């Protein structure tokens, strides 16, 4: 079955927050990437240098859970308290990802449909009909 992890969104201080969490929980970041590390195409948002240096994604294993996070940027809009936490579901197949995404997003706002990503995952995001933010991810090429 899918793994469930908390995903925190920040307004520019994600790196500071995760360095703090790391100082408390210990461990290492298996991944930390900035918006400037993303491939750029004609649909990419135009980001200032400050925004390009914000965290696109970071993960910190804590026991059997992975605390994940990122910063918002101007194109995505500022994050308001209460909408800065998502539940991230990591599935075992594309079919499971589609089933969970379609089921939970019914009646909600599927603002990022399931699609292949540059980081090698099949991924989508939505807000369910109760206002809860979700991310669904299937790693097509999981790290060994």
PDB file of C-alpha atoms in Angstrom:
ATOM      1  CA  UNK A   1       0.000   0.000   0.000  1.00  0.00           C
ATOM      2  CA  UNK A   2       0.951   3.624  -0.357  1.00  0.00           C
ATOM      3  CA  UNK A   3       3.167   5.476   2.121  1.00  0.00           C
ATOM      4  CA  UNK A   4       1.800   8.697   3.633  1.00  0.00           C
ATOM      5  CA  UNK A   5       4.086  11.629   4.521  1.00  0.00           C
ATOM      6  CA  UNK A   6       3.565  15.247   5.636  1.00  0.00           C
ATOM      7  CA  UNK A   7       4.584  17.945   3.121  1.00  0.00           C
ATOM      8  CA  UNK A   8       5.187  21.493   4.411  1.00  0.00           C
ATOM      9  CA  UNK A   9       5.129  24.607   2.199  1.00  0.00           C
ATOM     10  CA  UNK A  10       6.998  27.780   3.198  1.00  0.00           C
ATOM     11  CA  UNK A  11       7.187  31.379   1.978  1.00  0.00           C
ATOM     12  CA  UNK A  12      10.960  31.467   1.490  1.00  0.00           C
ATOM     13  CA  UNK A  13      12.334  29.974   4.688  1.00  0.00           C
ATOM     14  CA  UNK A  14      12.072  26.240   3.915  1.00  0.00           C
ATOM     15  CA  UNK A  15      15.843  25.725   4.008  1.00  0.00           C
ATOM     16  CA  UNK A  16      16.101  27.450   7.393  1.00  0.00           C
ATOM     17  CA  UNK A  17      13.214  25.371   8.761  1.00  0.00           C
ATOM     18  CA  UNK A  18      14.600  22.060   7.490  1.00  0.00           C
ATOM     19  CA  UNK A  19      18.099  22.800   8.817  1.00  0.00           C
ATOM     20  CA  UNK A  20      16.416  23.385  12.187  1.00  0.00           C
ATOM     21  CA  UNK A  21      14.409  20.129  11.936  1.00  0.00           C
ATOM     22  CA  UNK A  22      17.610  18.285  10.965  1.00  0.00           C
ATOM     23  CA  UNK A  23      19.381  19.723  14.043  1.00  0.00           C
ATOM     24  CA  UNK A  24      16.626  18.292  16.228  1.00  0.00           C
ATOM     25  CA  UNK A  25      15.955  14.924  14.541  1.00  0.00           C
ATOM     26  CA  UNK A  26      19.409  14.257  13.053  1.00  0.00           C
ATOM     27  CA  UNK A  27      19.903  12.428   9.788  1.00  0.00           C
ATOM     28  CA  UNK A  28      20.709  13.676   6.316  1.00  0.00           C
ATOM     29  CA  UNK A  29      18.729  15.108   3.421  1.00  0.00           C
ATOM     30  CA  UNK A  30      18.493  12.409   0.712  1.00  0.00           C
ATOM     31  CA  UNK A  31      17.503  15.234  -1.636  1.00  0.00           C
ATOM     32  CA  UNK A  32      17.495  19.011  -1.546  1.00  0.00           C
ATOM     33  CA  UNK A  33      16.872  20.943  -4.774  1.00  0.00           C
ATOM     34  CA  UNK A  34      16.222  24.560  -5.636  1.00  0.00           C
ATOM     35  CA  UNK A  35      13.923  26.050  -8.278  1.00  0.00           C
ATOM     36  CA  UNK A  36      17.000  27.079 -10.304  1.00  0.00           C
ATOM     37  CA  UNK A  37      17.819  23.363 -10.666  1.00  0.00           C
ATOM     38  CA  UNK A  38      14.616  22.684 -12.626  1.00  0.00           C
ATOM     39  CA  UNK A  39      14.742  22.300 -16.391  1.00  0.00           C
ATOM     40  CA  UNK A  40      13.444  25.479 -18.070  1.00  0.00           C
ATOM     41  CA  UNK A  41      10.970  25.567 -20.956  1.00  0.00           C
ATOM     42  CA  UNK A  42       8.482  28.060 -22.396  1.00  0.00           C
ATOM     43  CA  UNK A  43       5.961  27.211 -19.648  1.00  0.00           C
ATOM     44  CA  UNK A  44       8.421  27.749 -16.787  1.00  0.00           C
ATOM     45  CA  UNK A  45       7.643  30.653 -14.469  1.00  0.00           C
ATOM     46  CA  UNK A  46      10.008  33.631 -14.596  1.00  0.00           C
ATOM     47  CA  UNK A  47      11.665  33.702 -11.184  1.00  0.00           C
ATOM     48  CA  UNK A  48      13.859  36.349  -9.595  1.00  0.00           C
ATOM     49  CA  UNK A  49      17.304  35.290  -8.334  1.00  0.00           C
ATOM     50  CA  UNK A  50      15.919  35.198  -4.784  1.00  0.00           C
ATOM     51  CA  UNK A  51      13.030  32.952  -5.809  1.00  0.00           C
ATOM     52  CA  UNK A  52      15.273  30.736  -7.971  1.00  0.00           C
ATOM     53  CA  UNK A  53      17.330  30.014  -4.839  1.00  0.00           C
ATOM     54  CA  UNK A  54      14.298  28.906  -2.855  1.00  0.00           C
ATOM     55  CA  UNK A  55      13.794  25.213  -2.102  1.00  0.00           C
ATOM     56  CA  UNK A  56      11.843  23.291  -4.764  1.00  0.00           C
ATOM     57  CA  UNK A  57      11.920  20.062  -2.710  1.00  0.00           C
ATOM     58  CA  UNK A  58      13.658  18.691   0.362  1.00  0.00           C
ATOM     59  CA  UNK A  59      13.155  15.469   2.296  1.00  0.00           C
ATOM     60  CA  UNK A  60      14.266  14.413   5.774  1.00  0.00           C
ATOM     61  CA  UNK A  61      13.672  10.835   6.975  1.00  0.00           C
ATOM     62  CA  UNK A  62      12.408  10.691  10.556  1.00  0.00           C
ATOM     63  CA  UNK A  63      11.859   7.095  11.633  1.00  0.00           C
ATOM     64  CA  UNK A  64       9.466   5.458   9.144  1.00  0.00           C
ATOM     65  CA  UNK A  65       8.187   8.838   7.944  1.00  0.00           C
ATOM     66  CA  UNK A  66       9.723  11.292   5.509  1.00  0.00           C
ATOM     67  CA  UNK A  67       9.161  14.952   6.308  1.00  0.00           C
ATOM     68  CA  UNK A  68       9.057  16.814   2.983  1.00  0.00           C
ATOM     69  CA  UNK A  69       8.911  20.469   2.100  1.00  0.00           C
ATOM     70  CA  UNK A  70       9.329  23.279  -0.397  1.00  0.00           C
ATOM     71  CA  UNK A  71       9.024  27.024  -0.757  1.00  0.00           C
ATOM     72  CA  UNK A  72       6.335  28.799  -2.686  1.00  0.00           C
ATOM     73  CA  UNK A  73       7.216  31.477  -5.261  1.00  0.00           C
ATOM     74  CA  UNK A  74       5.437  34.509  -6.726  1.00  0.00           C
ATOM     75  CA  UNK A  75       3.964  32.562  -9.657  1.00  0.00           C
ATOM     76  CA  UNK A  76       2.410  30.069  -7.243  1.00  0.00           C
ATOM     77  CA  UNK A  77       1.409  32.756  -4.749  1.00  0.00           C
ATOM     78  CA  UNK A  78       2.113  33.195  -1.070  1.00  0.00           C
ATOM     79  CA  UNK A  79       1.108  30.356   1.189  1.00  0.00           C
ATOM     80  CA  UNK A  80      -1.419  31.086   3.906  1.00  0.00           C
ATOM     81  CA  UNK A  81      -1.299  29.449   7.319  1.00  0.00           C
ATOM     82  CA  UNK A  82      -3.540  26.387   7.206  1.00  0.00           C
ATOM     83  CA  UNK A  83      -2.965  25.691   3.526  1.00  0.00           C
ATOM     84  CA  UNK A  84       0.779  25.143   3.908  1.00  0.00           C
ATOM     85  CA  UNK A  85       0.540  21.450   4.799  1.00  0.00           C
ATOM     86  CA  UNK A  86      -0.208  18.692   2.286  1.00  0.00           C
ATOM     87  CA  UNK A  87      -0.493  14.958   2.654  1.00  0.00           C
ATOM     88  CA  UNK A  88       1.875  13.236   0.238  1.00  0.00           C
ATOM     89  CA  UNK A  89       0.967   9.729  -0.921  1.00  0.00           C
ATOM     90  CA  UNK A  90       3.711   7.599  -2.488  1.00  0.00           C
ATOM     91  CA  UNK A  91       2.131   4.741  -4.408  1.00  0.00           C
ATOM     92  CA  UNK A  92       3.428   1.410  -5.691  1.00  0.00           C
ATOM     93  CA  UNK A  93       2.078   1.779  -9.266  1.00  0.00           C
ATOM     94  CA  UNK A  94       0.664   4.197 -11.827  1.00  0.00           C
ATOM     95  CA  UNK A  95      -2.694   2.459 -11.515  1.00  0.00           C
ATOM     96  CA  UNK A  96      -2.738   2.971  -7.741  1.00  0.00           C
ATOM     97  CA  UNK A  97      -1.694   6.616  -8.193  1.00  0.00           C
ATOM     98  CA  UNK A  98      -4.541   7.213 -10.661  1.00  0.00           C
ATOM     99  CA  UNK A  99      -7.087   5.427  -8.446  1.00  0.00           C
ATOM    100  CA  UNK A 100      -6.151   7.471  -5.361  1.00  0.00           C
ATOM    101  CA  UNK A 101      -5.880  10.764  -7.270  1.00  0.00           C
ATOM    102  CA  UNK A 102      -9.226  10.295  -9.048  1.00  0.00           C
ATOM    103  CA  UNK A 103     -10.990   9.099  -5.922  1.00  0.00           C
ATOM    104  CA  UNK A 104      -9.774  11.771  -3.521  1.00  0.00           C
ATOM    105  CA  UNK A 105      -9.965  14.682  -5.988  1.00  0.00           C
ATOM    106  CA  UNK A 106     -13.613  13.977  -6.917  1.00  0.00           C
ATOM    107  CA  UNK A 107     -15.580  17.130  -6.145  1.00  0.00           C
ATOM    108  CA  UNK A 108     -12.392  19.021  -5.320  1.00  0.00           C
ATOM    109  CA  UNK A 109      -9.824  21.032  -7.278  1.00  0.00           C
ATOM    110  CA  UNK A 110      -7.325  18.863  -9.183  1.00  0.00           C
ATOM    111  CA  UNK A 111      -5.057  21.821 -10.058  1.00  0.00           C
ATOM    112  CA  UNK A 112      -2.092  19.683 -11.188  1.00  0.00           C
ATOM    113  CA  UNK A 113      -3.293  16.530 -12.979  1.00  0.00           C
ATOM    114  CA  UNK A 114      -1.248  13.336 -12.816  1.00  0.00           C
ATOM    115  CA  UNK A 115       1.628  13.551 -15.274  1.00  0.00           C
ATOM    116  CA  UNK A 116       5.238  12.460 -15.754  1.00  0.00           C
ATOM    117  CA  UNK A 117       7.775  14.833 -14.232  1.00  0.00           C
ATOM    118  CA  UNK A 118      11.382  15.789 -14.926  1.00  0.00           C
ATOM    119  CA  UNK A 119      12.436  14.058 -11.689  1.00  0.00           C
ATOM    120  CA  UNK A 120      11.259  10.661 -12.939  1.00  0.00           C
ATOM    121  CA  UNK A 121       7.940  10.411 -11.156  1.00  0.00           C
ATOM    122  CA  UNK A 122       4.275  10.295 -12.067  1.00  0.00           C
ATOM    123  CA  UNK A 123       2.844  13.105  -9.920  1.00  0.00           C
ATOM    124  CA  UNK A 124      -0.230  15.251  -9.300  1.00  0.00           C
ATOM    125  CA  UNK A 125      -1.695  17.657  -6.725  1.00  0.00           C
ATOM    126  CA  UNK A 126      -5.195  18.666  -5.694  1.00  0.00           C
ATOM    127  CA  UNK A 127      -7.347  20.084  -2.931  1.00  0.00           C
ATOM    128  CA  UNK A 128     -10.127  17.704  -1.944  1.00  0.00           C
ATOM    129  CA  UNK A 129     -13.746  18.745  -1.431  1.00  0.00           C
ATOM    130  CA  UNK A 130     -12.999  19.292   2.271  1.00  0.00           C
ATOM    131  CA  UNK A 131     -10.140  21.756   1.621  1.00  0.00           C
ATOM    132  CA  UNK A 132      -7.311  19.290   2.354  1.00  0.00           C
ATOM    133  CA  UNK A 133      -4.214  19.538   0.123  1.00  0.00           C
ATOM    134  CA  UNK A 134      -2.885  16.271  -1.344  1.00  0.00           C
ATOM    135  CA  UNK A 135       0.074  15.157  -3.491  1.00  0.00           C
ATOM    136  CA  UNK A 136       0.156  11.775  -5.223  1.00  0.00           C
ATOM    137  CA  UNK A 137       3.478  10.388  -6.420  1.00  0.00           C
ATOM    138  CA  UNK A 138       4.698   7.181  -8.066  1.00  0.00           C
ATOM    139  CA  UNK A 139       8.483   6.955  -8.452  1.00  0.00           C
ATOM    140  CA  UNK A 140       8.966   5.349 -11.861  1.00  0.00           C
ATOM    141  CA  UNK A 141      12.716   5.044 -11.231  1.00  0.00           C
ATOM    142  CA  UNK A 142      13.085   4.790  -7.443  1.00  0.00           C
ATOM    143  CA  UNK A 143      16.483   5.502  -5.914  1.00  0.00           C
ATOM    144  CA  UNK A 144      18.290   2.339  -4.902  1.00  0.00           C
TER     145      UNK A 144
END
